[in-house]
Short mmCIF file of C-alpha atoms and ligand atoms in Angstrom, two decimals:
data_model
loop_
_atom_site.label_atom_id
_atom_site.label_comp_id
_atom_site.label_asym_id
_atom_site.label_seq_id
_atom_site.Cartn_x
_atom_site.Cartn_y
_atom_site.Cartn_z
CA MET A 1 3.68 64.40 6.23
CA PRO A 2 4.81 61.39 8.32
CA SER A 3 8.25 61.51 9.83
CA ILE A 4 10.81 58.82 9.08
CA THR A 5 10.42 57.51 12.62
CA SER A 6 6.68 57.00 12.40
CA ARG A 7 7.02 55.48 8.95
CA ARG A 8 9.53 52.99 10.30
CA ALA A 9 7.19 52.18 13.17
CA LEU A 10 4.45 51.54 10.62
CA LEU A 11 6.67 49.30 8.51
CA LEU A 12 7.70 47.29 11.56
CA GLY A 13 4.17 47.23 12.88
CA ILE A 14 2.58 45.64 9.80
CA PRO A 15 4.54 42.36 9.93
CA ALA A 16 3.98 42.16 13.69
CA LEU A 17 0.24 42.64 13.15
CA LEU A 18 0.14 40.01 10.37
CA LEU A 19 2.07 37.58 12.57
CA THR A 20 -0.41 38.15 15.40
CA VAL A 21 -3.39 37.66 13.08
CA GLY A 22 -1.78 34.50 11.67
CA VAL A 23 -1.15 32.99 15.10
CA VAL A 24 -4.67 33.83 16.30
CA THR A 25 -6.21 32.40 13.11
CA ALA A 26 -4.17 29.19 13.35
CA GLY A 27 -5.17 28.88 17.00
CA ALA A 28 -8.84 29.33 16.14
CA MET A 29 -8.60 26.68 13.40
CA MET A 30 -7.04 24.19 15.81
CA ARG A 31 -9.66 24.85 18.45
CA SER A 32 -12.57 24.70 16.05
CA VAL A 33 -12.54 20.93 15.53
CA PRO A 34 -15.84 20.19 17.30
CA ASP A 35 -15.80 18.42 20.63
CA GLY A 36 -17.47 15.04 20.76
CA LEU A 37 -16.94 14.10 17.10
CA ASP A 38 -17.76 10.44 16.53
CA LEU A 39 -14.35 9.07 15.57
CA ALA A 40 -15.48 5.44 15.31
CA LEU A 41 -14.04 3.66 12.28
CA ASP A 42 -16.57 0.82 12.57
CA LYS A 43 -20.24 1.81 12.62
CA PRO A 44 -23.72 1.14 11.22
CA THR A 45 -24.64 2.88 7.98
CA ALA A 46 -27.12 5.79 8.18
CA ALA A 47 -30.24 3.68 7.58
CA GLY A 48 -28.85 0.66 9.40
CA LEU A 49 -28.74 -1.62 6.34
CA TYR A 50 -25.07 -2.48 6.82
CA LYS A 51 -22.14 -2.09 9.12
CA ALA A 52 -19.00 -0.58 7.65
CA ALA A 53 -15.46 -0.46 8.99
CA ILE A 54 -12.53 1.40 7.49
CA ALA A 55 -8.83 0.95 8.13
CA PRO A 56 -5.93 2.92 6.65
CA GLN A 57 -3.08 0.85 5.26
CA ALA A 58 -0.69 3.55 6.49
CA ASN A 59 -0.61 4.18 10.22
CA PRO A 60 -0.18 6.93 11.21
CA ILE A 61 -1.61 8.67 8.17
CA ALA A 62 1.00 11.06 6.79
CA VAL A 63 -0.35 14.34 5.46
CA GLY A 64 0.40 14.57 1.74
CA ALA A 65 1.11 10.87 1.18
CA MET A 66 -0.99 8.81 -1.23
CA HIS A 67 -2.21 5.68 0.51
CA ALA A 68 -4.88 2.98 0.50
CA TRP A 69 -7.66 1.98 2.88
CA THR A 70 -9.67 -1.16 3.29
CA VAL A 71 -13.39 -1.02 3.94
CA THR A 72 -15.27 -3.99 5.33
CA VAL A 73 -19.03 -4.21 4.77
CA ARG A 74 -21.14 -6.55 6.89
CA THR A 75 -24.80 -7.12 7.65
CA PRO A 76 -26.00 -5.77 11.02
CA ALA A 77 -25.58 -9.37 12.27
CA GLY A 78 -21.96 -9.42 11.12
CA ALA A 79 -22.00 -11.48 7.92
CA PRO A 80 -19.76 -10.23 5.08
CA VAL A 81 -21.62 -8.39 2.31
CA LYS A 82 -20.77 -8.58 -1.36
CA VAL A 83 -21.65 -5.06 -2.50
CA ALA A 84 -22.44 -3.87 -6.00
CA SER A 85 -20.57 -0.61 -5.63
CA ILE A 86 -19.01 1.73 -3.12
CA ALA A 87 -18.52 5.39 -4.01
CA VAL A 88 -15.99 7.37 -1.99
CA ASP A 89 -16.30 11.07 -1.21
CA GLY A 90 -15.31 13.38 1.60
CA GLY A 91 -13.69 16.65 2.51
CA MET A 92 -13.19 19.15 5.29
CA PRO A 93 -16.56 20.46 6.55
CA GLN A 94 -14.98 23.53 8.13
CA HIS A 95 -13.02 24.51 5.03
CA GLY A 96 -15.69 23.90 2.41
CA HIS A 97 -13.50 21.73 0.21
CA GLY A 98 -13.58 18.10 -0.81
CA LEU A 99 -10.89 15.49 -1.11
CA PRO A 100 -7.86 16.59 -3.13
CA THR A 101 -7.93 13.26 -4.99
CA ALA A 102 -10.69 11.00 -6.34
CA PRO A 103 -10.22 7.75 -4.42
CA GLN A 104 -11.96 4.65 -5.73
CA VAL A 105 -12.67 1.10 -4.73
CA THR A 106 -10.35 -0.82 -7.03
CA LYS A 107 -10.91 -4.41 -5.97
CA SER A 108 -12.69 -6.85 -3.72
CA LEU A 109 -10.37 -8.53 -1.21
CA GLY A 110 -12.97 -11.16 -0.26
CA ASP A 111 -15.04 -11.60 2.92
CA GLY A 112 -16.77 -8.27 2.40
CA ARG A 113 -13.47 -6.39 2.28
CA TYR A 114 -12.68 -3.85 -0.43
CA LEU A 115 -9.59 -1.85 -1.32
CA ILE A 116 -9.85 1.94 -1.65
CA GLU A 117 -6.90 3.42 -3.52
CA GLY A 118 -5.86 6.98 -4.21
CA MET A 119 -6.52 8.55 -0.81
CA ARG A 120 -4.52 11.60 0.14
CA PHE A 121 -5.08 14.28 2.78
CA ASN A 122 -3.33 17.54 2.09
CA MET A 123 -3.72 19.25 5.45
CA ARG A 124 -4.33 18.64 9.12
CA GLY A 125 -7.74 19.05 10.71
CA TRP A 126 -11.19 17.46 10.60
CA TRP A 127 -11.92 15.34 7.53
CA THR A 128 -14.98 13.31 6.65
CA LEU A 129 -14.90 10.19 4.56
CA ASP A 130 -18.29 9.43 3.01
CA LEU A 131 -19.11 6.06 1.53
CA ALA A 132 -22.19 5.37 -0.60
CA ILE A 133 -22.73 1.63 -0.45
CA ASP A 134 -25.02 -0.18 -2.88
CA GLY A 135 -25.61 -3.79 -1.92
CA PRO A 136 -28.17 -6.59 -1.76
CA LYS A 137 -30.28 -4.81 0.87
CA GLY A 138 -30.28 -1.50 -1.01
CA ALA A 139 -28.33 1.72 -1.01
CA ASP A 140 -27.06 3.31 2.18
CA THR A 141 -24.41 5.80 3.23
CA VAL A 142 -21.96 6.18 6.08
CA THR A 143 -19.77 9.09 7.12
CA PHE A 144 -16.59 8.63 9.11
CA ASN A 145 -14.81 11.48 10.90
CA LEU A 146 -11.03 11.67 10.92
CA VAL A 147 -8.89 14.21 12.74
CA LEU A 148 -5.36 14.46 11.38
CU1 CU B 201 -8.87 22.09 4.49
#
């Protein structure tokens, strides 16, 4: 039968252990954002059909705040592209979850620029933003990396 003293030690020890585990886990999560991530916000699409550039309308991006982005689609030579559709997806590769909202392109701003509304990031870390672009040269995709 455990003495009162050892029981108290156990009761004090559990929170200390949980705190240690929590700090180590948080540290591991911070460290685990891969080195050398391509953080370019202006890049060719996967098959090279277009060039796409994204820009947040809020800078810096506040975690938890709904905000908009613009995406600019150009030909590889730099001419603006009038696309048929752009689908927006994304998530956190290391957490196995997608975006907490369903952002959409809501309007064309002209000159190959489009407005994406409804973006919200609900935690810090490595996010991807995936665009599926369907335009005059065909369908292509591009993935942007963001570290918040
Ligand atoms: Cu996450």
